[in-house]
PDB file of C-alpha atoms in Angstrom:
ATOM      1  CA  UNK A 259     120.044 136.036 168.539  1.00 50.00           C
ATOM      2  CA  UNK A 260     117.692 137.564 170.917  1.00 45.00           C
ATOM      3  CA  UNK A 261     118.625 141.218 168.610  1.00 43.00           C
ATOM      4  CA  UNK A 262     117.696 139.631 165.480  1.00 44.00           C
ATOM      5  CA  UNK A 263     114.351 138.254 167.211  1.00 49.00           C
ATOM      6  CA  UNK A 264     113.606 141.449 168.474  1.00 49.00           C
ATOM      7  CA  UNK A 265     114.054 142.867 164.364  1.00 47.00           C
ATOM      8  CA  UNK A 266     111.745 140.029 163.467  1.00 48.00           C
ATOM      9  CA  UNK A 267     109.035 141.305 165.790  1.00 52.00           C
ATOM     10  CA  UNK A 268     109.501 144.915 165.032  1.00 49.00           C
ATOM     11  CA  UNK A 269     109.081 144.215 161.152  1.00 50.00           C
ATOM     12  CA  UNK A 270     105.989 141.846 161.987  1.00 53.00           C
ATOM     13  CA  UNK A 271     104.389 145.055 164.039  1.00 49.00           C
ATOM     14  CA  UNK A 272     104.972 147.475 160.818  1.00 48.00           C
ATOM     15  CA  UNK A 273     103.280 144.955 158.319  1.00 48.00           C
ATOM     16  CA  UNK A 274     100.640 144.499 160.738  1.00 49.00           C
ATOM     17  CA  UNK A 275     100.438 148.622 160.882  1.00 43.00           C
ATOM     18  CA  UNK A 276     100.200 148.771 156.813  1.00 43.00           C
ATOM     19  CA  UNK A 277      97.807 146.288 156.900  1.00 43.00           C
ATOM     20  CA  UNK A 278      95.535 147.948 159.197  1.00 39.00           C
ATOM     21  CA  UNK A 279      96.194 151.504 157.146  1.00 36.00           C
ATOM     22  CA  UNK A 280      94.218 149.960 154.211  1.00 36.00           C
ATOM     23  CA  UNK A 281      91.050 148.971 156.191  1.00 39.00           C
ATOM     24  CA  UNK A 282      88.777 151.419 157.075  1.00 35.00           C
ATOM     25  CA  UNK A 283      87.883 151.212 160.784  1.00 32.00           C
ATOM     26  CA  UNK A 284      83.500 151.619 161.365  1.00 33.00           C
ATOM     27  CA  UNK A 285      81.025 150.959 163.842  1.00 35.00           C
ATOM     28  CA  UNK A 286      80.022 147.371 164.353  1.00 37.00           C
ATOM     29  CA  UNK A 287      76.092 147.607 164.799  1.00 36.00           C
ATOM     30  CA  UNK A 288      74.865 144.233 164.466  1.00 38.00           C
ATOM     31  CA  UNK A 289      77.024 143.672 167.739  1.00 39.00           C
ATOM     32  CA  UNK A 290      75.036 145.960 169.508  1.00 40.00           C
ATOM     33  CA  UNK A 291      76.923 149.358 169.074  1.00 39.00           C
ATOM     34  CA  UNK A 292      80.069 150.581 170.475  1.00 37.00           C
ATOM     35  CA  UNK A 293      82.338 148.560 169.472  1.00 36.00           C
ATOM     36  CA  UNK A 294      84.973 148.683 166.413  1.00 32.00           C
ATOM     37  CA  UNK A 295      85.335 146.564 163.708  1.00 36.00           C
ATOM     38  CA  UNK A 296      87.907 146.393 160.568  1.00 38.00           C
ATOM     39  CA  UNK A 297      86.384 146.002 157.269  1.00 40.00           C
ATOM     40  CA  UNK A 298      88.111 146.628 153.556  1.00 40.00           C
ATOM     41  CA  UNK A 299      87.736 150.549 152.543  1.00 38.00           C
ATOM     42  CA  UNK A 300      84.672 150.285 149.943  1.00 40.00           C
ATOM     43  CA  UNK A 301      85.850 150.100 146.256  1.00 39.00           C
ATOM     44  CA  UNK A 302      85.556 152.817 144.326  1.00 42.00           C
ATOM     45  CA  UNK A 303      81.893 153.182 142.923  1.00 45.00           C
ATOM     46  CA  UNK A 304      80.766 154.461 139.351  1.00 46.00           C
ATOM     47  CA  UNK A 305      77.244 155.907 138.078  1.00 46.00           C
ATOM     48  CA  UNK A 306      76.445 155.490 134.402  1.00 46.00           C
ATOM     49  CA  UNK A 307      76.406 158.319 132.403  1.00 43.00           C
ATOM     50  CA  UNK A 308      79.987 159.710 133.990  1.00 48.00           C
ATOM     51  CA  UNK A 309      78.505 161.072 136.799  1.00 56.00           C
ATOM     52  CA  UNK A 310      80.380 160.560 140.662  1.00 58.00           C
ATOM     53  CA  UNK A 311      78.634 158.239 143.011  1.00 65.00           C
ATOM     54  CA  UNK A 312      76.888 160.051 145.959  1.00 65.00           C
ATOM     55  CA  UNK A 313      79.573 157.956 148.149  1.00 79.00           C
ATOM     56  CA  UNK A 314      82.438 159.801 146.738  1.00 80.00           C
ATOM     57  CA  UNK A 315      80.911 162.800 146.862  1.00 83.00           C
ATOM     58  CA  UNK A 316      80.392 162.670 150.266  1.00 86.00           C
ATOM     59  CA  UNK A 317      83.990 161.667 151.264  1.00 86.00           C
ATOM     60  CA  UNK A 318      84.623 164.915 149.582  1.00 87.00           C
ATOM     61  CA  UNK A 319      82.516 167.019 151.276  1.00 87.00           C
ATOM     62  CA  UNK A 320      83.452 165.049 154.827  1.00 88.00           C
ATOM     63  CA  UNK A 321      87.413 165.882 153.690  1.00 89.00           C
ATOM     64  CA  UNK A 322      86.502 169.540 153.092  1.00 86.00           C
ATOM     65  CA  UNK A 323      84.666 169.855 156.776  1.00 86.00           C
ATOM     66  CA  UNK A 324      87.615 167.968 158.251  1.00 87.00           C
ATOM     67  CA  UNK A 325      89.534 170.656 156.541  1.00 86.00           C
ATOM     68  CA  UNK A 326      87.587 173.533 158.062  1.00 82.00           C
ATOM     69  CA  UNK A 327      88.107 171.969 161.969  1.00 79.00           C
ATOM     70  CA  UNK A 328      90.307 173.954 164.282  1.00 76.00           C
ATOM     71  CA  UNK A 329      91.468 172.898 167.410  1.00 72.00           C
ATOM     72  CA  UNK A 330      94.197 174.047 169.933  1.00 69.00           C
ATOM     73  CA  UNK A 331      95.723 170.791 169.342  1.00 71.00           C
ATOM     74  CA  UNK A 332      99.015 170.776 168.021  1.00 66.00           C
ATOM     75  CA  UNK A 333      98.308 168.461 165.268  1.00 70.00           C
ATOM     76  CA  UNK A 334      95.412 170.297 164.268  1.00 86.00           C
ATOM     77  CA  UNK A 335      97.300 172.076 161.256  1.00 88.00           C
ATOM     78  CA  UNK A 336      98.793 169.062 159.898  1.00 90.00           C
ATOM     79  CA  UNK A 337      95.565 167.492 159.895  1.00 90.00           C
ATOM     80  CA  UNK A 338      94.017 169.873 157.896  1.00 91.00           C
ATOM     81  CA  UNK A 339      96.441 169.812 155.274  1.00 92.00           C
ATOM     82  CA  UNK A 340      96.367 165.924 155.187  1.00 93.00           C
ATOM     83  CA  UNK A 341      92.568 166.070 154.468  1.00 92.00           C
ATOM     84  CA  UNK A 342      93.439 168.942 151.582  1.00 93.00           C
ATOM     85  CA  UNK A 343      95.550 167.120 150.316  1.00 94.00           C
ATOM     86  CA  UNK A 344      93.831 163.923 149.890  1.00 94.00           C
ATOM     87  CA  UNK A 345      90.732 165.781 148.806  1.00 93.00           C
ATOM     88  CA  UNK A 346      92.913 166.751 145.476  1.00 93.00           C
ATOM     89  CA  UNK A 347      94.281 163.735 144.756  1.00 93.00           C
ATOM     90  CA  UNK A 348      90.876 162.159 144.976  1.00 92.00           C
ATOM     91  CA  UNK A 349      88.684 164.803 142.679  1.00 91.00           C
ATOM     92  CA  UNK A 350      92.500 164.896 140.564  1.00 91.00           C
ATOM     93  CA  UNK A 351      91.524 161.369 139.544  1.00 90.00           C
ATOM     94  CA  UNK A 352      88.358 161.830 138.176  1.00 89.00           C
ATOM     95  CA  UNK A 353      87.725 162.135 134.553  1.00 90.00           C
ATOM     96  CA  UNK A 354      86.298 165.940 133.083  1.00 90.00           C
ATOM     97  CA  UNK A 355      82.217 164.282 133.001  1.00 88.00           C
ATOM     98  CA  UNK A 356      82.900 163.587 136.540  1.00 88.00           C
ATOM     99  CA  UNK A 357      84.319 166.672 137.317  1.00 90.00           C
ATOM    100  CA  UNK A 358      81.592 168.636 136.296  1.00 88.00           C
ATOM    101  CA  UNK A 359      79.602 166.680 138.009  1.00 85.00           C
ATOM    102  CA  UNK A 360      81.838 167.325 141.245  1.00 86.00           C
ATOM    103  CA  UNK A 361      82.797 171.480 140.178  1.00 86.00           C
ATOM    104  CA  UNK A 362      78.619 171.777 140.445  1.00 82.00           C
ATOM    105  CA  UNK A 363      78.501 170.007 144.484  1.00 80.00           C
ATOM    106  CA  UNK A 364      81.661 171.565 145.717  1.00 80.00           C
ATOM    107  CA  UNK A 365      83.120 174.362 143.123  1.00 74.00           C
ATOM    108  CA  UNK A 366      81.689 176.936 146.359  1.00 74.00           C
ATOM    109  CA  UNK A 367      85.231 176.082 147.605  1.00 69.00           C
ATOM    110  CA  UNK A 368      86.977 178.092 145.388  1.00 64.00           C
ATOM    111  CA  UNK A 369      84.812 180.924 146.376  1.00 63.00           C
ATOM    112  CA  UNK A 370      85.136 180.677 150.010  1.00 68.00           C
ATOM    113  CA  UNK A 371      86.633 184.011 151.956  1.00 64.00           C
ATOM    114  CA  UNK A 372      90.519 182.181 153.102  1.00 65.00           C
ATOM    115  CA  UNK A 373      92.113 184.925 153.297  1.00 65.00           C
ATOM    116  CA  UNK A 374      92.538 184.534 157.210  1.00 74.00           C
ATOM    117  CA  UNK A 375      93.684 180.536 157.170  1.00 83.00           C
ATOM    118  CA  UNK A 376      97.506 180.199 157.242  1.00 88.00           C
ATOM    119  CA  UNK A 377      99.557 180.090 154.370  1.00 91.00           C
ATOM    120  CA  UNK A 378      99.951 176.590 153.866  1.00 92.00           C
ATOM    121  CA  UNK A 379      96.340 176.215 154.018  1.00 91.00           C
ATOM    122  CA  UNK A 380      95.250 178.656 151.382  1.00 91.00           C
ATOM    123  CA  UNK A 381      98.026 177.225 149.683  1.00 93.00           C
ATOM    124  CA  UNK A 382      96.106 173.292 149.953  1.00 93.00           C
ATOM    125  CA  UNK A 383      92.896 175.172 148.760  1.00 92.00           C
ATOM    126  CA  UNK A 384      94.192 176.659 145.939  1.00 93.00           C
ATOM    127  CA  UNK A 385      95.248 172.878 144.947  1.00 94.00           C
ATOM    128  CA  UNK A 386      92.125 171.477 145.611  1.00 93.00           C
ATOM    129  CA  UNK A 387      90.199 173.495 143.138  1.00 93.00           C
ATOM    130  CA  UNK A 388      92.736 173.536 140.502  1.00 94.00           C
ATOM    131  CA  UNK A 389      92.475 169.615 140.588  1.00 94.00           C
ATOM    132  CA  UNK A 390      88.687 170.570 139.787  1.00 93.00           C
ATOM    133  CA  UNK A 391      89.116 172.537 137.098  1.00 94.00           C
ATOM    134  CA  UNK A 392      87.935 170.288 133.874  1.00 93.00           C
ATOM    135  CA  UNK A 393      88.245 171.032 130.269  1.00 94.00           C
ATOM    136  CA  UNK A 394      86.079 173.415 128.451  1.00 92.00           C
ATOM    137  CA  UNK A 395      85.139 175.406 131.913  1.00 92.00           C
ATOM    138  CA  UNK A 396      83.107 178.496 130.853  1.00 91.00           C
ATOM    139  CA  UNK A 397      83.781 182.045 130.542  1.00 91.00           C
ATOM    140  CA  UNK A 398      81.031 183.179 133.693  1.00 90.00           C
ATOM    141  CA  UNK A 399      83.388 180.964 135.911  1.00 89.00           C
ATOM    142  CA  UNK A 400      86.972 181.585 134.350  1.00 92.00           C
ATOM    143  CA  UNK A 401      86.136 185.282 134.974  1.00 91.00           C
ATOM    144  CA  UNK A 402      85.307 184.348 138.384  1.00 89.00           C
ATOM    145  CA  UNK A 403      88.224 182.163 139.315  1.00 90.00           C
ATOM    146  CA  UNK A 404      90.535 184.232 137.588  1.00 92.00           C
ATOM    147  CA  UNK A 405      89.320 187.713 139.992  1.00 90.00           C
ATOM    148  CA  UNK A 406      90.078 185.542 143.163  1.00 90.00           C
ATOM    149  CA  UNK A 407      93.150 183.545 142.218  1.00 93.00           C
ATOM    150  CA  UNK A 408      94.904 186.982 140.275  1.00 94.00           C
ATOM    151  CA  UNK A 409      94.327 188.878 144.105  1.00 93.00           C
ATOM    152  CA  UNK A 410      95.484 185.334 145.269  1.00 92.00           C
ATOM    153  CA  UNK A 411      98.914 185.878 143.044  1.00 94.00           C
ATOM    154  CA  UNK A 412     100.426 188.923 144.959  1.00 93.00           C
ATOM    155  CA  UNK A 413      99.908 187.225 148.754  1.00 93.00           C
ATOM    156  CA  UNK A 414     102.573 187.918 151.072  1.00 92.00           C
ATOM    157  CA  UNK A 415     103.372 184.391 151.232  1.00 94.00           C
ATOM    158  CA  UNK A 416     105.712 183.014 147.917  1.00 95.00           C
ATOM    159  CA  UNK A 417     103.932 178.965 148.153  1.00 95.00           C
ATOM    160  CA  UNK A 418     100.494 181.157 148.042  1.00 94.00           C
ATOM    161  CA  UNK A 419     101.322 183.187 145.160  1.00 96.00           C
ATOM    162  CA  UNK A 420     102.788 180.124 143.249  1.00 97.00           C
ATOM    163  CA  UNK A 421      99.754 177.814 143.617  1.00 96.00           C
ATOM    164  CA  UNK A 422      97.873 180.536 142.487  1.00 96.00           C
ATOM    165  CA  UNK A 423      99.747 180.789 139.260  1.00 97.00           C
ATOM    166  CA  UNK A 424      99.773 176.921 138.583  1.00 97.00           C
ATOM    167  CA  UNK A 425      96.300 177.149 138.998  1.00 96.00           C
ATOM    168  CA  UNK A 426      95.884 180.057 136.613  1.00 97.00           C
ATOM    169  CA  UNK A 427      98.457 178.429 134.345  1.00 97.00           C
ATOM    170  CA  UNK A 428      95.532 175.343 134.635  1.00 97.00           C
ATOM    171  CA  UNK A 429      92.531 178.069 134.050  1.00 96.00           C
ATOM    172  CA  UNK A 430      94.148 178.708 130.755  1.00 96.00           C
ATOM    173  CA  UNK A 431      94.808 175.595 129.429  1.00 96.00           C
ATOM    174  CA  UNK A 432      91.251 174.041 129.873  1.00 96.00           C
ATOM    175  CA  UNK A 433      89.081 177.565 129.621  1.00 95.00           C
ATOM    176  CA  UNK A 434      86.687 178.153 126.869  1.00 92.00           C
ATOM    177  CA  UNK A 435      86.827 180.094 125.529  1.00 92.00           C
ATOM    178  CA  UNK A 436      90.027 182.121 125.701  1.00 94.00           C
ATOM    179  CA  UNK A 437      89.284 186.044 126.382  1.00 94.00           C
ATOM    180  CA  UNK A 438      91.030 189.260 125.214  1.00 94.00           C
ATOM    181  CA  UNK A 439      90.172 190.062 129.036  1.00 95.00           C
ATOM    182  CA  UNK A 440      91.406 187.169 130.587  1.00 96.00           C
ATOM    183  CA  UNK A 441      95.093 186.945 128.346  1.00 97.00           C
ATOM    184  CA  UNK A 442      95.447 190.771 129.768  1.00 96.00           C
ATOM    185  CA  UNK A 443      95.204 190.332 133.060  1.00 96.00           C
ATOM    186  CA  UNK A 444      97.291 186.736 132.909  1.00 97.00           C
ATOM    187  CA  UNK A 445      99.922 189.244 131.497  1.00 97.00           C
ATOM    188  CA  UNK A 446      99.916 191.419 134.312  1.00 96.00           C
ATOM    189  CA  UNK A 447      99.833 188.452 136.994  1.00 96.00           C
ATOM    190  CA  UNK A 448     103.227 187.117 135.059  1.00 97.00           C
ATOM    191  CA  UNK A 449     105.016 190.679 134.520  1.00 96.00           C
ATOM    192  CA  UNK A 450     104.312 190.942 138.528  1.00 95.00           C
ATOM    193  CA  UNK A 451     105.393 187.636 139.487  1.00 96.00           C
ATOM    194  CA  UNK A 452     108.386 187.657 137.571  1.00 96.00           C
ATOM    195  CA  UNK A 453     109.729 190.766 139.293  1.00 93.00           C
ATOM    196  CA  UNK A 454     109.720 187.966 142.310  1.00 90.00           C
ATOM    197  CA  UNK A 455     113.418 188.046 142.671  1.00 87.00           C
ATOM    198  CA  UNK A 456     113.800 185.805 145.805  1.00 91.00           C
ATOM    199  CA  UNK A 457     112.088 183.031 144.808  1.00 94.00           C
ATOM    200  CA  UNK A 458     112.225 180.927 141.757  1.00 95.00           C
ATOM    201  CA  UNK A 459     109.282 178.676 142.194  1.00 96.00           C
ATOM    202  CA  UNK A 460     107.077 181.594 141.571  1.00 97.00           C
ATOM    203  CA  UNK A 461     109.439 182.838 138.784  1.00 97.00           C
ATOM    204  CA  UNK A 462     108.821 179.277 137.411  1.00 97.00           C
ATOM    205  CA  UNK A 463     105.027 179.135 138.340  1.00 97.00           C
ATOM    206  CA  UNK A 464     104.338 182.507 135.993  1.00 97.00           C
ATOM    207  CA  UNK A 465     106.468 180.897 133.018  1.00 97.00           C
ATOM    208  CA  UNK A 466     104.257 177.940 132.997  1.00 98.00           C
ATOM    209  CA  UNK A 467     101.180 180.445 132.384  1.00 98.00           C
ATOM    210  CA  UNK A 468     102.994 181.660 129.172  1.00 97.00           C
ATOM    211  CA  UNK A 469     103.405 178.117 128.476  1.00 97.00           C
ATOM    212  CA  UNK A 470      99.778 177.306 128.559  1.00 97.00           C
ATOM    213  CA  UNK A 471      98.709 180.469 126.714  1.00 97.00           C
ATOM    214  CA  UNK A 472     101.085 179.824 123.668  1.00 96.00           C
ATOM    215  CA  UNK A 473     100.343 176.202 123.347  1.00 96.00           C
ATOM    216  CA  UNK A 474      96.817 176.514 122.640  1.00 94.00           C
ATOM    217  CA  UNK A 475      95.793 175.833 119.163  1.00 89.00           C
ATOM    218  CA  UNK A 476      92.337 177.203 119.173  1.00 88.00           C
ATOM    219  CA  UNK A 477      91.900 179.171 115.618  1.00 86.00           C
ATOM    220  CA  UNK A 478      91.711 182.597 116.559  1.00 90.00           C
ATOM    221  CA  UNK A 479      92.894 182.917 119.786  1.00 92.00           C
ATOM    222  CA  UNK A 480      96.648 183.975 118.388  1.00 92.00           C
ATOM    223  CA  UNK A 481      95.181 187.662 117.930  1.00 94.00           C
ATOM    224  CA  UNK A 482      94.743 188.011 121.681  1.00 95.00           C
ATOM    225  CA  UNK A 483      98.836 186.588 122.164  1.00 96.00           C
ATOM    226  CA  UNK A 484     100.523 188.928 119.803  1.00 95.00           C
ATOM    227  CA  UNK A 485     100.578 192.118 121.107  1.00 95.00           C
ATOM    228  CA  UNK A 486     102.258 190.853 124.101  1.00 97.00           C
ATOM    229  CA  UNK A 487     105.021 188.479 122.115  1.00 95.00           C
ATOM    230  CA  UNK A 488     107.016 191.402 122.451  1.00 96.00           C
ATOM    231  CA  UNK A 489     107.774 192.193 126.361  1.00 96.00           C
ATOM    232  CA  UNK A 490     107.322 188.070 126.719  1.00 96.00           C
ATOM    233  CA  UNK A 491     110.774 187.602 124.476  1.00 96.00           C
ATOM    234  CA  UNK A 492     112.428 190.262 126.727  1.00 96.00           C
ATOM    235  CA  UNK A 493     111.253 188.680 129.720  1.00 96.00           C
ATOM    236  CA  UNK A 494     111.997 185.055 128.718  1.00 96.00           C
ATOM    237  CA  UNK A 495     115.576 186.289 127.532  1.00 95.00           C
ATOM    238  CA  UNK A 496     116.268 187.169 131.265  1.00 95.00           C
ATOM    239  CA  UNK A 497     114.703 184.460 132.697  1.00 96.00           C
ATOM    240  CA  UNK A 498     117.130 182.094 130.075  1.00 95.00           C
ATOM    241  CA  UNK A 499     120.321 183.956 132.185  1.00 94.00           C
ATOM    242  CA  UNK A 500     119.191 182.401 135.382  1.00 93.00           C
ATOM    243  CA  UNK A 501     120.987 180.210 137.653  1.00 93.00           C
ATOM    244  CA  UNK A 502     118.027 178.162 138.655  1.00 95.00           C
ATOM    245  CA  UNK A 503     117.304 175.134 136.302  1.00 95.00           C
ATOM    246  CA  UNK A 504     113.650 175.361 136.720  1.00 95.00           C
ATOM    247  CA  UNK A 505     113.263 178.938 135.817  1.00 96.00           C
ATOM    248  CA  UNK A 506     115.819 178.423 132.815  1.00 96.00           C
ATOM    249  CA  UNK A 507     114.410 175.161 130.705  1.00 96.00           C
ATOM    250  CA  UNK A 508     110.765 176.493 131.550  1.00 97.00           C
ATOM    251  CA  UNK A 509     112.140 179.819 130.026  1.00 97.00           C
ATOM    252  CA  UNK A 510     113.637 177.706 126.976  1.00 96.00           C
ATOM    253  CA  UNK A 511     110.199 175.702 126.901  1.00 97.00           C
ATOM    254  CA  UNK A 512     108.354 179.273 126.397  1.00 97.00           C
ATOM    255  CA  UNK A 513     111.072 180.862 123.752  1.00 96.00           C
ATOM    256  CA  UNK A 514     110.687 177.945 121.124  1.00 96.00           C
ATOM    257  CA  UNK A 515     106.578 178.073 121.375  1.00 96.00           C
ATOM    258  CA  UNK A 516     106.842 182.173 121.057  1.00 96.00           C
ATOM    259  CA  UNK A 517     109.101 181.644 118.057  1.00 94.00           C
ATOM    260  CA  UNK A 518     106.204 179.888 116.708  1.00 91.00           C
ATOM    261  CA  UNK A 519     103.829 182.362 117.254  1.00 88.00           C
TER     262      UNK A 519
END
């Protein structure tokens, strides 16, 4: 008996712990300062014409400084890729208006000099800004995204140079428009990456750029695909021999839209 009440109470403490998760904890003024109270986190708020309230904004721009803290503390690292991460889930669930309205306020972040953070952070970045990316994104800042995020593709470290990819992989399914200039040097970024022998998530991540490439249907664009259809077969071919599922149906996925080219 006294086991099972002892359950009871430890269950009743975790509720109580989700519970206070979803309220946001801030200052209590009106009781003259100091002290805490819990109030619900603020509902989402929307401005007419598509645009992001300043609020979220804000919580964006507070995520990405949280982001940029260092400390000696051991949780420091773990605590900047918690605020990375929820800053792309948040600007991931915005709608393109909104994300041009957001790519205008904090698209410097994809410009930023991280080449010294850790891995795993320029890793986070590299997600952030690829849940930016909206549709129809012009050619001034494809070109620029695409110089930073092709150097990005040959890092030393393999979850680097495969966020990099899925973000070009992104770049090419929302740019506009498509460039002779841009389809060449996605071509070299996959012919590289494939080469990547030890690690299939990268092998996977260049595929997926092929994928995006060959299943736009902008009239036109096909001239700018074709003379590399060629050394794309060969390499999907090889890529179909694979052990790894990923690398093999993502192969298959990229075979049947070349064979449409």
């Amino acid at each position: 008996e006294e086991e099972e009440e002892e359950e009871e109470e430890e269950e009743e403490e975790e509720e109580e712990e989700e519970e206070t998760a979803k309220m946001d904890v801030v200052e209590d003024e009106e009781d003259g300062g100091g002290e805490l109270s819990e109030q619900p986190a603020p509902a989402a708020e929307e401005e007419e014409g598509g645009n992001v309230s300043l609020s979220y904004l804000g919580l964006c721009k507070l995520l990405i400084s949280q982001s940029n803290k260092t400390s000696s503390a051991s949780f420091s690292l773990a605590y900047r890729v918690a605020a990375l991460e929820a800053l792309a889930q948040i600007a991931g669930s915005f709608s393109d208006s909104k994300k041009k309205v957001a790519w205008s306020e904090l698209g410097d972040l994809a410009l930023d000099d991280d080449e010294v953070l850790k891995p795993v952070l320029i890793a986070k970045r590299v997600e952030v800004v690829k849940s930016l990316l909206f549709s129809g994104i012009g050619e001034d800042s494809t070109s620029t995204l695409s110089q930073k995020f092709l150097r990005l593709s040959k890092h030393s470290a393999w979850t680097v140079r495969s966020s990099s990819c899925l973000l070009l992989s992104r770049l090419a399914t929302l740019c506009s428009p498509l460039t002779r200039k841009f389809v060449t040097s996605l071509n070299t970024c996959v012919t590289s990456t494939l080469l990547d022998r030890k690690y299939a998530k990268c092998r996977t991540a260049a595929l997926t750029i092929l994928k995006s490439l060959l299943s736009r249907k902008v009239e036109g664009e096909k001239e700018y695909l074709l003379p590399f259809s060629e050394s794309w077969n060969a390499a999907v071919k090889k890529c179909m021999k694979e052990e790894d599922i990923e690398v093999t149906g993502c192969a298959s996925e990229v075979g049947v839209l070349l064979s449409r080219l």
